[in-house]
Short mmCIF file of C-alpha atoms and ligand atoms in Angstrom, two decimals:
data_model
loop_
_atom_site.label_atom_id
_atom_site.label_comp_id
_atom_site.label_asym_id
_atom_site.label_seq_id
_atom_site.Cartn_x
_atom_site.Cartn_y
_atom_site.Cartn_z
CA MET A 1 -24.84 4.14 -18.19
CA MET A 2 -23.22 7.41 -19.13
CA LYS A 3 -26.49 8.57 -20.76
CA LYS A 4 -28.48 7.68 -17.67
CA ILE A 5 -26.00 9.55 -15.49
CA ILE A 6 -26.20 12.64 -17.71
CA GLN A 7 -29.98 12.50 -17.56
CA GLN A 8 -29.90 12.17 -13.76
CA LEU A 9 -27.53 15.17 -13.49
CA LYS A 10 -29.67 17.26 -15.83
CA ASN A 11 -32.73 16.49 -13.67
CA SER A 12 -30.95 17.34 -10.44
CA LYS A 13 -31.45 20.62 -8.59
CA ARG A 14 -28.76 20.30 -5.99
CA VAL A 15 -25.75 18.04 -6.51
CA LEU A 16 -23.19 17.05 -3.93
CA LEU A 17 -19.71 16.23 -5.24
CA ALA A 18 -17.38 14.36 -2.90
CA SER A 19 -13.99 12.62 -3.12
CA HIS A 20 -11.80 10.62 -0.76
CA VAL A 21 -10.12 11.70 2.50
CA ASN A 22 -6.47 12.71 2.21
CA PRO A 23 -7.12 13.59 -1.39
CA ASP A 24 -4.49 13.26 -4.13
CA GLY A 25 -4.32 15.23 -7.35
CA ASP A 26 -6.90 13.05 -9.07
CA ALA A 27 -9.41 13.22 -6.18
CA ILE A 28 -9.11 17.02 -6.25
CA GLY A 29 -8.82 17.46 -10.00
CA ALA A 30 -11.85 15.29 -10.75
CA LEU A 31 -13.86 17.07 -8.02
CA LEU A 32 -13.04 20.54 -9.36
CA ALA A 33 -13.44 19.69 -13.06
CA THR A 34 -16.85 18.11 -12.40
CA GLY A 35 -17.93 21.05 -10.21
CA MET A 36 -17.00 23.68 -12.84
CA ALA A 37 -18.63 21.64 -15.64
CA LEU A 38 -21.91 21.06 -13.76
CA GLU A 39 -22.14 24.73 -12.88
CA LYS A 40 -21.78 25.55 -16.58
CA MET A 41 -24.77 23.29 -17.11
CA GLY A 42 -26.74 25.28 -14.58
CA CYS A 43 -26.60 22.79 -11.66
CA GLN A 44 -26.30 24.01 -8.11
CA VAL A 45 -23.20 22.22 -6.83
CA THR A 46 -21.57 21.66 -3.47
CA ARG A 47 -18.00 20.37 -3.47
CA TYR A 48 -17.00 18.41 -0.40
CA ASN A 49 -13.78 16.90 0.90
CA GLU A 50 -13.27 16.16 4.55
CA SER A 51 -9.52 16.77 4.58
CA VAL A 52 -7.34 19.83 4.25
CA ILE A 53 -6.38 20.31 0.57
CA PRO A 54 -2.61 19.82 0.30
CA ALA A 55 -0.68 23.04 -0.34
CA VAL A 56 0.65 21.84 -3.69
CA TYR A 57 -2.98 21.65 -5.08
CA ARG A 58 -4.16 25.00 -3.76
CA PHE A 59 -3.33 26.69 -7.07
CA LEU A 60 -6.13 24.83 -8.82
CA PRO A 61 -9.00 26.95 -10.12
CA SER A 62 -12.06 27.00 -7.83
CA VAL A 63 -10.19 25.06 -5.10
CA ASP A 64 -11.48 27.47 -2.43
CA SER A 65 -15.04 26.36 -3.07
CA ILE A 66 -14.34 22.93 -1.54
CA GLN A 67 -16.12 22.60 1.83
CA ARG A 68 -14.92 20.47 4.75
CA ARG A 69 -18.29 20.43 6.50
CA LEU A 70 -21.60 19.19 5.22
CA THR A 71 -24.88 20.86 6.17
CA ASP A 72 -28.40 20.49 4.89
CA ILE A 73 -27.83 16.99 3.58
CA ASP A 74 -31.58 16.60 2.87
CA ALA A 75 -31.39 19.35 0.24
CA PHE A 76 -29.35 17.20 -2.21
CA ASP A 77 -31.12 15.04 -4.75
CA THR A 78 -27.90 13.61 -6.22
CA ALA A 79 -24.41 12.83 -4.96
CA VAL A 80 -21.47 12.20 -7.27
CA ILE A 81 -18.73 10.25 -5.47
CA LEU A 82 -15.39 10.54 -7.17
CA ASP A 83 -12.25 8.34 -6.97
CA CYS A 84 -13.64 6.28 -4.04
CA GLY A 85 -13.44 2.46 -4.10
CA ASP A 86 -16.13 2.35 -1.44
CA LEU A 87 -18.43 4.98 0.00
CA HIS A 88 -16.61 5.02 3.34
CA ARG A 89 -13.62 6.59 1.62
CA VAL A 90 -15.41 9.96 1.77
CA GLY A 91 -14.83 9.84 5.54
CA THR A 92 -17.05 10.54 8.50
CA SER A 93 -20.00 11.79 6.39
CA ALA A 94 -20.39 8.49 4.54
CA ASP A 95 -23.55 7.47 6.40
CA ALA A 96 -25.17 10.88 5.87
CA ILE A 97 -24.26 10.89 2.18
CA ALA A 98 -25.72 7.38 1.82
CA THR A 99 -29.17 8.89 2.52
CA ILE A 100 -29.06 11.08 -0.64
CA PRO A 101 -31.60 9.58 -3.06
CA ALA A 102 -29.35 9.16 -6.11
CA ILE A 103 -25.70 8.18 -5.74
CA ILE A 104 -23.39 8.25 -8.80
CA ASN A 105 -20.14 6.32 -8.31
CA ILE A 106 -17.35 7.47 -10.71
CA ASP A 107 -14.05 5.66 -10.11
CA HIS A 108 -11.15 3.63 -11.52
CA HIS A 109 -10.06 1.42 -8.58
CA THR A 110 -10.03 -2.38 -9.12
CA THR A 111 -11.49 -2.84 -5.67
CA ASN A 112 -14.56 -0.62 -6.35
CA THR A 113 -17.58 -2.12 -4.57
CA ARG A 114 -20.12 -0.76 -7.09
CA PHE A 115 -21.91 1.17 -4.40
CA GLY A 116 -24.70 3.58 -5.41
CA GLN A 117 -27.40 3.36 -8.08
CA TYR A 118 -25.27 4.62 -10.96
CA HIS A 119 -21.74 3.41 -11.67
CA LEU A 120 -19.15 4.72 -14.03
CA VAL A 121 -16.29 2.49 -12.98
CA ASP A 122 -13.53 1.86 -15.47
CA VAL A 123 -10.52 0.07 -14.00
CA GLU A 124 -8.64 0.61 -17.26
CA ALA A 125 -8.88 4.39 -16.88
CA CYS A 126 -5.57 5.95 -15.81
CA ALA A 127 -7.39 8.29 -13.43
CA THR A 128 -10.90 9.27 -12.40
CA SER A 129 -10.14 12.51 -14.25
CA GLU A 130 -9.97 10.48 -17.51
CA ILE A 131 -13.54 9.26 -16.93
CA ILE A 132 -14.65 12.81 -16.12
CA TYR A 133 -13.10 14.01 -19.35
CA ARG A 134 -15.12 11.41 -21.30
CA LEU A 135 -18.28 12.33 -19.40
CA LEU A 136 -17.83 16.03 -20.28
CA GLN A 137 -17.17 15.10 -23.94
CA THR A 138 -20.35 13.05 -24.05
CA MET A 139 -22.23 15.99 -22.50
CA GLY A 140 -20.88 18.22 -25.21
CA LEU A 141 -19.51 20.64 -22.64
CA SER A 142 -16.65 22.89 -23.75
CA ILE A 143 -13.47 22.54 -21.73
CA ASP A 144 -12.11 25.90 -20.67
CA PRO A 145 -8.53 26.40 -19.32
CA ALA A 146 -9.71 26.05 -15.69
CA ILE A 147 -11.40 22.70 -16.25
CA ALA A 148 -8.50 21.60 -18.42
CA THR A 149 -6.00 22.37 -15.64
CA ALA A 150 -8.01 20.29 -13.14
CA ILE A 151 -8.22 17.28 -15.51
CA TYR A 152 -4.56 17.59 -16.53
CA THR A 153 -3.42 17.69 -12.90
CA GLY A 154 -5.51 14.62 -12.06
CA ILE A 155 -3.96 12.58 -14.85
CA LEU A 156 -0.41 13.89 -14.37
CA THR A 157 -0.37 13.04 -10.67
CA ASP A 158 -2.22 9.72 -10.79
CA THR A 159 0.12 8.37 -13.48
CA GLY A 160 3.19 9.60 -11.54
CA SER A 161 3.98 11.90 -14.45
CA PHE A 162 3.31 9.18 -17.05
CA ARG A 163 5.55 6.61 -15.32
CA PHE A 164 3.19 4.25 -13.48
CA SER A 165 1.65 1.16 -15.04
CA ASN A 166 -1.77 2.87 -15.34
CA THR A 167 -0.26 5.26 -17.91
CA ASN A 168 -2.27 4.53 -21.07
CA ARG A 169 -2.79 6.16 -24.43
CA ALA A 170 -5.69 8.20 -23.06
CA ALA A 171 -3.34 9.78 -20.52
CA PHE A 172 -1.35 11.28 -23.41
CA SER A 173 -4.21 12.08 -25.75
CA ILE A 174 -6.28 13.78 -23.06
CA CYS A 175 -3.33 15.74 -21.70
CA GLU A 176 -2.49 16.83 -25.22
CA ALA A 177 -6.05 18.06 -25.63
CA MET A 178 -5.85 19.82 -22.26
CA VAL A 179 -2.65 21.61 -23.30
CA ALA A 180 -4.49 22.68 -26.50
CA ALA A 181 -7.26 23.95 -24.25
CA GLY A 182 -4.84 26.22 -22.39
CA VAL A 183 -2.93 24.22 -19.74
CA GLU A 184 0.71 25.25 -19.14
CA PRO A 185 2.50 22.02 -18.24
CA SER A 186 5.54 23.71 -16.70
CA ALA A 187 3.34 25.87 -14.46
CA VAL A 188 1.39 22.84 -13.20
CA ALA A 189 4.63 20.89 -12.64
CA GLN A 190 6.12 23.78 -10.73
CA HIS A 191 3.14 23.90 -8.36
CA VAL A 192 2.84 20.17 -7.88
CA TYR A 193 6.44 19.02 -7.78
CA GLY A 194 8.68 22.06 -7.88
CA THR A 195 8.22 23.67 -4.51
CA TYR A 196 9.06 22.02 -1.16
CA SER A 197 9.03 23.74 2.21
CA LEU A 198 12.30 23.39 4.16
CA GLY A 199 10.34 21.26 6.65
CA ARG A 200 9.31 18.88 3.89
CA ILE A 201 12.94 18.38 2.88
CA LYS A 202 13.85 17.66 6.50
CA LEU A 203 10.95 15.21 6.74
CA LEU A 204 12.26 13.51 3.59
CA ASN A 205 15.57 13.09 5.40
CA LEU A 206 13.92 11.44 8.48
CA ALA A 207 11.72 9.26 6.27
CA LEU A 208 14.66 8.03 4.20
CA ASP A 209 16.55 7.25 7.39
CA SER A 210 13.58 5.18 8.63
CA ILE A 211 13.71 2.73 5.72
CA GLU A 212 14.06 -0.93 6.71
CA ILE A 213 14.37 -3.91 4.34
CA SER A 214 13.12 -7.48 4.84
CA ASN A 215 15.65 -10.33 5.00
CA ASN A 216 14.96 -11.37 1.42
CA GLY A 217 15.35 -7.78 0.23
CA HIS A 218 11.95 -7.70 -1.51
CA LEU A 219 10.04 -5.54 0.99
CA SER A 220 10.88 -2.07 2.23
CA ILE A 221 9.14 -0.26 5.07
CA MET A 222 9.28 3.49 5.57
CA THR A 223 7.79 5.05 8.70
CA VAL A 224 6.51 8.59 9.21
CA THR A 225 5.55 9.26 12.84
CA ARG A 226 3.61 12.19 14.41
CA GLU A 227 6.88 13.09 16.10
CA MET A 228 8.69 13.44 12.76
CA LEU A 229 5.93 15.81 11.56
CA ALA A 230 6.14 17.84 14.77
CA ASP A 231 9.97 17.99 14.67
CA THR A 232 9.96 19.27 11.07
CA GLY A 233 6.82 21.45 11.36
CA THR A 234 5.15 19.54 8.55
CA GLN A 235 1.62 18.25 7.81
CA PRO A 236 0.54 14.69 6.99
CA GLU A 237 0.22 15.77 3.27
CA ASP A 238 3.99 16.40 3.27
CA ALA A 239 4.51 12.61 3.33
CA ASP A 240 2.73 12.29 -0.05
CA GLY A 241 5.01 10.67 -2.58
CA LEU A 242 7.79 9.72 -0.14
CA ILE A 243 6.96 6.06 -0.60
CA ASN A 244 8.39 6.18 -4.12
CA TYR A 245 11.87 6.32 -2.63
CA ALA A 246 11.26 3.08 -0.72
CA ARG A 247 9.81 1.53 -3.90
CA ARG A 248 12.79 2.44 -6.08
CA ILE A 249 15.30 0.41 -4.08
CA GLU A 250 16.87 -2.35 -6.13
CA ASP A 251 15.18 -5.82 -5.66
CA VAL A 252 12.26 -4.29 -3.70
CA LYS A 253 8.96 -5.68 -5.00
CA VAL A 254 6.70 -4.08 -2.40
CA ALA A 255 7.18 -0.89 -0.43
CA ALA A 256 5.04 0.04 2.57
CA LEU A 257 4.80 3.51 4.08
CA ILE A 258 3.49 3.39 7.64
CA HIS A 259 1.98 6.72 8.46
CA GLU A 260 1.02 7.33 12.07
CA LEU A 261 -2.29 9.20 12.36
CA GLU A 262 -3.48 11.28 15.32
CA ASN A 263 -4.05 9.28 18.49
CA ALA A 264 -7.00 6.96 18.55
CA ASP A 265 -9.44 8.15 21.24
CA GLY A 266 -9.43 5.89 24.26
CA ALA A 267 -7.26 3.29 22.60
CA PRO A 268 -5.44 1.21 25.21
CA GLY A 269 -1.65 1.24 25.76
CA ASP A 270 0.43 1.64 22.59
CA GLN A 271 -2.52 1.19 20.21
CA LYS A 272 -2.38 3.86 17.51
CA ARG A 273 -4.05 4.55 14.21
CA PHE A 274 -1.97 4.10 11.10
CA HIS A 275 -2.48 4.51 7.41
CA VAL A 276 -0.39 2.16 5.32
CA SER A 277 0.39 2.95 1.68
CA LEU A 278 1.56 0.05 -0.48
CA ARG A 279 3.36 0.21 -3.84
CA SER A 280 4.63 -2.67 -5.98
CA ASP A 281 7.01 -3.06 -8.85
CA GLY A 282 4.25 -4.66 -10.92
CA SER A 283 4.91 -8.29 -9.90
CA VAL A 284 2.66 -8.18 -6.80
CA ASP A 285 -0.98 -7.14 -6.61
CA VAL A 286 -1.02 -4.86 -3.57
CA ALA A 287 -4.76 -4.14 -3.92
CA ARG A 288 -5.31 -7.73 -2.77
CA ILE A 289 -3.00 -7.31 0.21
CA ALA A 290 -4.71 -4.01 1.11
CA SER A 291 -8.14 -5.69 0.80
CA ASP A 292 -7.01 -8.35 3.31
CA PHE A 293 -6.45 -5.48 5.75
CA GLY A 294 -9.82 -3.84 4.96
CA GLY A 295 -8.51 -1.32 2.42
CA GLY A 296 -8.19 -1.34 -1.35
CA GLY A 297 -6.78 0.44 -4.38
CA HIS A 298 -4.99 -0.62 -7.58
CA ALA A 299 -2.68 -3.54 -8.35
CA GLY A 300 0.37 -1.28 -8.18
CA ALA A 301 -0.75 1.21 -5.51
CA ALA A 302 -3.10 0.57 -2.62
CA GLY A 303 -3.66 1.38 1.04
CA PHE A 304 -5.47 0.60 4.26
CA SER A 305 -5.92 1.99 7.77
CA VAL A 306 -5.53 0.05 11.02
CA GLU A 307 -5.48 0.52 14.78
CA THR A 308 -2.62 -1.40 16.35
CA SER A 309 0.85 -0.88 17.71
CA LEU A 310 3.74 0.04 15.48
CA ALA A 311 5.65 -3.15 16.41
CA GLU A 312 2.60 -5.34 15.65
CA LEU A 313 1.99 -3.61 12.32
CA LYS A 314 5.59 -3.98 11.21
CA ARG A 315 5.44 -7.70 12.11
CA ALA A 316 2.28 -8.10 10.02
CA ILE A 317 3.89 -6.35 7.07
CA TYR A 318 7.18 -8.28 7.33
CA ASN A 319 5.15 -11.50 7.33
CA LEU A 320 4.00 -10.57 3.86
CA SER A 321 7.53 -10.57 2.50
CA ASP A 322 7.71 -14.39 2.46
CA ARG A 323 5.09 -14.21 -0.23
CA PHE A 324 7.38 -12.35 -2.63
CA CYS A 325 10.24 -14.81 -2.91
CA ALA A 326 12.45 -14.31 -5.95
CA PRO A 327 11.11 -16.47 -8.81
CA CYS A 328 7.65 -17.23 -7.45
CA HIS A 329 5.64 -14.22 -8.50
CA LEU A 330 2.77 -13.65 -6.17
CA ASN A 331 -0.52 -14.79 -7.67
P1 5GP B 1 -2.33 5.95 -0.84
O1 5GP B 1 -1.11 5.19 -0.67
O2 5GP B 1 -2.06 7.19 -1.63
O3 5GP B 1 -3.06 6.23 0.39
O4 5GP B 1 -3.31 5.15 -1.73
C1 5GP B 1 -2.98 4.45 -2.90
C2 5GP B 1 -4.24 4.00 -3.61
O5 5GP B 1 -5.02 3.15 -2.77
C3 5GP B 1 -5.14 5.19 -3.97
O6 5GP B 1 -5.72 4.94 -5.23
C4 5GP B 1 -6.17 5.17 -2.88
O7 5GP B 1 -7.40 5.70 -3.32
C5 5GP B 1 -6.28 3.73 -2.48
N1 5GP B 1 -6.52 3.56 -1.03
C6 5GP B 1 -5.74 4.02 -0.03
N2 5GP B 1 -6.25 3.71 1.17
C7 5GP B 1 -7.40 3.05 0.95
C8 5GP B 1 -8.38 2.46 1.81
O8 5GP B 1 -8.32 2.50 3.04
N3 5GP B 1 -9.44 1.85 1.18
C9 5GP B 1 -9.53 1.81 -0.16
N4 5GP B 1 -10.65 1.19 -0.71
N5 5GP B 1 -8.64 2.35 -1.02
C10 5GP B 1 -7.57 2.96 -0.47
MN1 MN B 2 -7.15 9.07 -5.50
#
């Protein structure tokens, strides 16, 4: 499949690259690395992401070339969709992108739907950036410091700095190669983890204070409301990573971060839109839980979006906790 994909890219005149809404380091790193590499090959490339790029990733080379609007969709002969379990993860342009004649799906989520004509889906890969690294190797493209920084950042962040269960040998071997190619690990770490706005620290305080635990102690819920963002002058991206505090609590098997999104248009009463992030300690497959709610992800980290009331959503999440009773590991 990799050969066919390389052939398709070589034959393409205009390529659209897109990754998922509310992008993480891997969605952005893979997008930028692929963009820089295809341009080296002589392709005309458009990089697209619907969301604002979080401040911590704005140091990445070529990040300013990412567009939030799509025009002239008919001009593309190929789309490369990165780090998306399904095509709708790219956001509101999914239907328009679906009309592009050739769709290449490059991803590592267990819930990947195998959309598109070409798939490079490896659920064993630690990050989409790992798959991109292998693609560039197969293409024989040289990896300059800018591409290396994008790939390194994707792997560093998606493995939680080599701590999550997706951390594999490739994570280390590729990052070692990226350092040899010119990446400065301490500089990347300083950008990604080392600098918090005061508002973000205050949001952390509110988020920690919101933590609730189920009766059996195996489920934690953290809530980040629009009001908390307004009170601290922060952006939705400032909640990235906060769920790890809820996950770390002793005996907790599953942590949920309920993130209130902007108001749903015309939704009745207390109906609101929420994104829910799920993390597990490894004993529970949260991708399956997220799939039940229309989302997806990995066994240890998954998410979904819903329109409901906060009380109703908390009830639905608390109901899950009966499934993680002490000795009976969830199937
Ligand atoms: P997060 O908690 O950061 O939103 O997501 C955790 C993991 O689940 C990520 O790999 C992300 O791509 C995936 N994910 C989050 N929300 C959704 C969703 O609504 N649908 C699908 N298919 N995957 C999601
Ligand atoms: Mn991602």
